Short mmCIF file of C-alpha atoms in Angstrom, two decimals:
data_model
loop_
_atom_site.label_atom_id
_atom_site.label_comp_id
_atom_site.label_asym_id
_atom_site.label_seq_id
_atom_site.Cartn_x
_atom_site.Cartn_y
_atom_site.Cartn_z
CA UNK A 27 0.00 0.00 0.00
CA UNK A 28 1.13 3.61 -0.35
CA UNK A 29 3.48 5.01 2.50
CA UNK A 30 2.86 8.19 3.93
CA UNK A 31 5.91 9.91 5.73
CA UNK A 32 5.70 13.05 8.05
CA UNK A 33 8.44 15.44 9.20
CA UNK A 34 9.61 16.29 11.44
CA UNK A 35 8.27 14.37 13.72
CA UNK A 36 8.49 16.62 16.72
CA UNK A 37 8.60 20.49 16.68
CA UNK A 38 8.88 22.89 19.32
CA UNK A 39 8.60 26.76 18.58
CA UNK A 40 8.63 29.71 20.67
CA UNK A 41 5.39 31.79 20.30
CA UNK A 42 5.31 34.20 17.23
CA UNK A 43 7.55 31.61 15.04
CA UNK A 44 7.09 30.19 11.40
CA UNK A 45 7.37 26.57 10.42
CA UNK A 46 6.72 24.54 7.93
CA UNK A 47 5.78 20.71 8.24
CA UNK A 48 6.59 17.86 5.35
CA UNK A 49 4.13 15.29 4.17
CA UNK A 50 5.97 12.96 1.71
CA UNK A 51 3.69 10.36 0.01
CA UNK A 52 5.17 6.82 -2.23
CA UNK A 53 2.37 6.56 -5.07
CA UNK A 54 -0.27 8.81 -6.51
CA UNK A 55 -2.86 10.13 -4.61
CA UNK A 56 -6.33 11.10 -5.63
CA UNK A 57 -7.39 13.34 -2.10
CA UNK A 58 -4.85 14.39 0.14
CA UNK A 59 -6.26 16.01 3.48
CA UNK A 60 -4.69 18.29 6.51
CA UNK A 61 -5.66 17.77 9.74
CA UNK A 62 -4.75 19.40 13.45
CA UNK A 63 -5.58 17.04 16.40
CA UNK A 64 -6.62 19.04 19.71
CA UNK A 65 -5.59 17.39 23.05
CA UNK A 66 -9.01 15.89 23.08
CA UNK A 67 -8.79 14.19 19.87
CA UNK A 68 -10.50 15.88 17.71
CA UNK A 69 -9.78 16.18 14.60
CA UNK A 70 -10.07 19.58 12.71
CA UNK A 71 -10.01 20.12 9.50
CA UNK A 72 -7.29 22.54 8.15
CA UNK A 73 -7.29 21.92 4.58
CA UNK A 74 -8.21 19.73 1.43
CA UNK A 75 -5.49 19.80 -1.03
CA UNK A 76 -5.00 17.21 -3.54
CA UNK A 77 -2.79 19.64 -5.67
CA UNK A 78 -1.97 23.24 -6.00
CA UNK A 79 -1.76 25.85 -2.85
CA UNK A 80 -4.71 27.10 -0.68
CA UNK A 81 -4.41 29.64 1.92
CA UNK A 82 -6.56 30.11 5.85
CA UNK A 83 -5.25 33.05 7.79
CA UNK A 84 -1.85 32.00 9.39
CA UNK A 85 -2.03 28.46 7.44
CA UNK A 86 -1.27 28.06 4.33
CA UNK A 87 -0.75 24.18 2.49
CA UNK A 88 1.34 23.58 -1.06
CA UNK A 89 0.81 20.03 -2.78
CA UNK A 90 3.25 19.10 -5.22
CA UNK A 91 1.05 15.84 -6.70
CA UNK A 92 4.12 15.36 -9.29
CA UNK A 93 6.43 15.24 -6.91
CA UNK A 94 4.72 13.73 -4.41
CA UNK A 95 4.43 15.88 -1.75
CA UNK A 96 2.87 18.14 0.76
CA UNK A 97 4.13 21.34 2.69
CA UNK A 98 2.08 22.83 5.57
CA UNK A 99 3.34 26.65 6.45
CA UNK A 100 2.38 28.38 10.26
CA UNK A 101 3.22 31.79 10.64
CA UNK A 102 3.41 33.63 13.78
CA UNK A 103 2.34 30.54 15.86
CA UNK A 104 0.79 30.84 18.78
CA UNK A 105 -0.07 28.03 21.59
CA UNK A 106 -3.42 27.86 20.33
CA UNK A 107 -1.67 25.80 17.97
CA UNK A 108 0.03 23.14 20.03
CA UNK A 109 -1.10 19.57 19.03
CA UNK A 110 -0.44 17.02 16.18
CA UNK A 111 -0.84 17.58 12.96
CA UNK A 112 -1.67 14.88 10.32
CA UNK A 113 -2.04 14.73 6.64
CA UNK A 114 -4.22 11.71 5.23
CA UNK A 115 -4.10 10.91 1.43
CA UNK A 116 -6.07 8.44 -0.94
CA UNK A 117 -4.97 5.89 -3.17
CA UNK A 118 -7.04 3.46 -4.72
CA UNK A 119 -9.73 3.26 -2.21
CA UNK A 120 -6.61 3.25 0.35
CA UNK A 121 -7.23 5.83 3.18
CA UNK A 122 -4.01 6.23 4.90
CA UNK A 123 -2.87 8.60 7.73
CA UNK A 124 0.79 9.85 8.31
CA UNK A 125 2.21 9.46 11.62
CA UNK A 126 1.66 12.82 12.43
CA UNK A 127 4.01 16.08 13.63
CA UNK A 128 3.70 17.22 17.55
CA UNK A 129 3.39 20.76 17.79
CA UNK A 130 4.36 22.73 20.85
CA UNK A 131 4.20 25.84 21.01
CA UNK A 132 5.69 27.79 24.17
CA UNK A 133 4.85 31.42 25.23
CA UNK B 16 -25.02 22.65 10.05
CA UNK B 17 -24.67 20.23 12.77
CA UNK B 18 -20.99 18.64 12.44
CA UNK B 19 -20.39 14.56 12.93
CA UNK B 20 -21.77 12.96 16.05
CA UNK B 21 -20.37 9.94 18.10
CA UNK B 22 -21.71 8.35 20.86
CA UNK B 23 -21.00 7.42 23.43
CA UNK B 24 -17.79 9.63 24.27
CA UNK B 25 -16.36 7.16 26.98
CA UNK B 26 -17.02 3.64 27.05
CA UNK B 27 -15.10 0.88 29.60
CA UNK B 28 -15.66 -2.89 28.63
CA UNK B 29 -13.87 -6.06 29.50
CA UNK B 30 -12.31 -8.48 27.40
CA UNK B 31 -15.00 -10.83 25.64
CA UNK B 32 -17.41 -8.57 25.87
CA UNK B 33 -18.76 -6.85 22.50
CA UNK B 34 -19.52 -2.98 21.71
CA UNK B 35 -21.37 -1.27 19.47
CA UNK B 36 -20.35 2.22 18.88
CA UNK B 37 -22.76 4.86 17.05
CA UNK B 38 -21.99 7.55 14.43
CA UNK B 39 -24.31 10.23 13.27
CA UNK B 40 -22.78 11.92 9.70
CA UNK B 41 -23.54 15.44 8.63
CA UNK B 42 -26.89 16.35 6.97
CA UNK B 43 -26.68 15.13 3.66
CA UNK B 44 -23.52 12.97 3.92
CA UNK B 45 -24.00 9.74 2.56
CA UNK B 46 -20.78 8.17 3.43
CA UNK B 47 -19.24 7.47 6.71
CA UNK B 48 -15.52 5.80 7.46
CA UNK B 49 -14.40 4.41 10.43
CA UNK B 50 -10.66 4.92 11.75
CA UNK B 51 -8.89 3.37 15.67
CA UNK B 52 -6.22 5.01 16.68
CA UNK B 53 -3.76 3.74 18.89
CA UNK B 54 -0.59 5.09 20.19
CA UNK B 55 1.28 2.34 18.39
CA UNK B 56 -0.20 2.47 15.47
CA UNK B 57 -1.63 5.34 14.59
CA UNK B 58 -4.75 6.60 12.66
CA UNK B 59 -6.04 3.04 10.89
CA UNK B 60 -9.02 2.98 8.54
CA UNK B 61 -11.27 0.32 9.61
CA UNK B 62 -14.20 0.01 7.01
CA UNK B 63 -16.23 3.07 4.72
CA UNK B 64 -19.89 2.47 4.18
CA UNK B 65 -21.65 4.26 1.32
CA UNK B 66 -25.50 4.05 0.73
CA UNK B 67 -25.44 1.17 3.41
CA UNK B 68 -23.00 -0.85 1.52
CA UNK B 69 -19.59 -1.33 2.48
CA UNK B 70 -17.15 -0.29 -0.23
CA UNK B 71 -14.14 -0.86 1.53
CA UNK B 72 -12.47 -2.37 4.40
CA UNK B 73 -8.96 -1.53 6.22
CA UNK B 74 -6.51 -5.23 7.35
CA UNK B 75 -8.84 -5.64 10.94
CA UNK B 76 -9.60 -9.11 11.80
CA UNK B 77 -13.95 -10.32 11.15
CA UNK B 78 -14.12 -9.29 15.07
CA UNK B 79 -14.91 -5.70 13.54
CA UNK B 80 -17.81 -4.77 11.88
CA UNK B 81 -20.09 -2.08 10.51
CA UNK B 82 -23.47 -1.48 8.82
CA UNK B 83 -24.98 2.00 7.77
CA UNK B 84 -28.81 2.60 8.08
CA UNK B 85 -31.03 4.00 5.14
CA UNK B 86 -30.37 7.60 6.97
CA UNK B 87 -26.61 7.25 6.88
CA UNK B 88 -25.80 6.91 10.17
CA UNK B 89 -23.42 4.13 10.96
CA UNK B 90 -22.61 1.48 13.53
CA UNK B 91 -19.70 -0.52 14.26
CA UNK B 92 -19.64 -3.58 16.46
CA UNK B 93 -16.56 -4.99 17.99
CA UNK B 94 -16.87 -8.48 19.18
CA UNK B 95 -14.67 -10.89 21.74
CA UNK B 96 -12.95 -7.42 23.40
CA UNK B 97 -9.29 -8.28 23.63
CA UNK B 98 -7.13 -5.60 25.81
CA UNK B 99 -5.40 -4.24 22.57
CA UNK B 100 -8.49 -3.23 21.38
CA UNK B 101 -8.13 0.24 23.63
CA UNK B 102 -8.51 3.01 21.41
CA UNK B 103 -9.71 6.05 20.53
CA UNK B 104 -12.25 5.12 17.76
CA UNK B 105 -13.40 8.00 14.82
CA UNK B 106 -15.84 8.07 12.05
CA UNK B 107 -15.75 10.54 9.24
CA UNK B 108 -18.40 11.99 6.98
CA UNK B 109 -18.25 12.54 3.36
CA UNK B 110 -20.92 13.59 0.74
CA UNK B 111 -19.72 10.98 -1.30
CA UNK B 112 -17.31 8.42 -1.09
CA UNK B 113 -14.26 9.50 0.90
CA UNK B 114 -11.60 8.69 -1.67
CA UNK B 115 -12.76 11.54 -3.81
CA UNK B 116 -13.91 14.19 -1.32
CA UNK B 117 -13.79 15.67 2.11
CA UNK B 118 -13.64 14.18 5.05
CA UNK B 119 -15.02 15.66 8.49
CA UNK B 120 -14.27 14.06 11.59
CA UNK B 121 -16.56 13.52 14.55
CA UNK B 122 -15.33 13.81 18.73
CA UNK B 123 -14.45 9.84 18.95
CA UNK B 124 -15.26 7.29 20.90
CA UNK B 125 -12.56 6.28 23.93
CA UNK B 126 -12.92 2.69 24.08
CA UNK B 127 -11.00 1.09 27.01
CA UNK B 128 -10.75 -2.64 27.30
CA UNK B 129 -9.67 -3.63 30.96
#
């Protein structure tokens, strides 16, 4: 099945901060999705991206289907944004999940 | 619009027992997927129903199952609890099937398996 690869896998920034988080993918993909995870577990939409580069405030998400990959760009983080992020992609009926980047963010 | 709905939030079994989690998709949504996550392993699809068929299933053993009712909402059943079956169990609403659009995630289930 297709691989899915996040990085880094852990992040720590100091409030105010940019970063920019890696989703690397093995095959073609026909959806590829952004998620944050709260401490609760829920999972929250950021953004659906199967190609091309889509923008939401401080976020902002690049997918390079060609080269098989996804960026994810925070600017001026704040702790709000602590948690893990995940990016889930689709090939051939195959739903798979990265393993996720852990976000802290410190004031 | 209301969003995804799971219930119940917290459930505590023991193993052998069964469980039968519920999953309420977004007005209109006629497909719901079904993911565990585990600390080990991760986010895992389980199974995707679509018009209460299921149109595809994730590598979980026949103790895990799943049916979808003629208003889209969803049910899985998980059969002969075994302790490694602790996990945080979501389901995911799509308007169509979930390979080709959006997915939206309900609050999850907590399953813990003493």
């Amino acid at each position: 099945g297709i691989q899915v690869e996040q990085s880094p896998p852990d992040l720590i920034l100091q409030e105010g901060a940019n970063s920019t988080l890696r989703c690397n993918f093995s095959d073609s993909v026909n959806n590829l999705q952004w998620f944050h995870q709260n401490p609760w577990g829920q999972l929250i939409n950021l953004f659906y991206i199967p190609s091309g580069t889509k923008q939401n405030g401080r976020l902002s998400a690049t997918t390079v289907a060609t080269e098989r990959y996804s960026l994810l760009y925070i600017s001026s983080s704040q702790t709000t944004d602590s948690g893990v992020y995940f990016c889930a992609v689709e090939h051939n009926n195959d739903m798979r999940f990265g393993a996720g980047t852990r976000l802290t963010v410190k004031p | 619009k209301a969003g995804v709905t799971q219930t119940p939030r917290y459930l505590i079994k023991t193993r052998g027992q069964q469980v039968t989690l519920s999953c309420s998709p977004i007005s209109g949504h006629r497909s719901v997927s079904w993911y565990q996550q585990t600390p080990g392993q991760g986010l895992q699809f389980l199974f995707e129903y679509f018009s209460e068929t299921q149109r595809n299933k994730g590598n979980f053993p026949g103790r895990f199952s799943g049916r979808q009712f003629s208003n889209s909402r969803s049910e899985m059943n998980v059969s002969t609890l075994e302790l490694g079956d602790s996990a945080l169990y979501l389901c995911a609403s799509s308007l169509s099937l979930a390979g080709a659009n959006e997915q939206f995630f309900g609050p999850g289930t907590r399953l813990t398996v003493l």
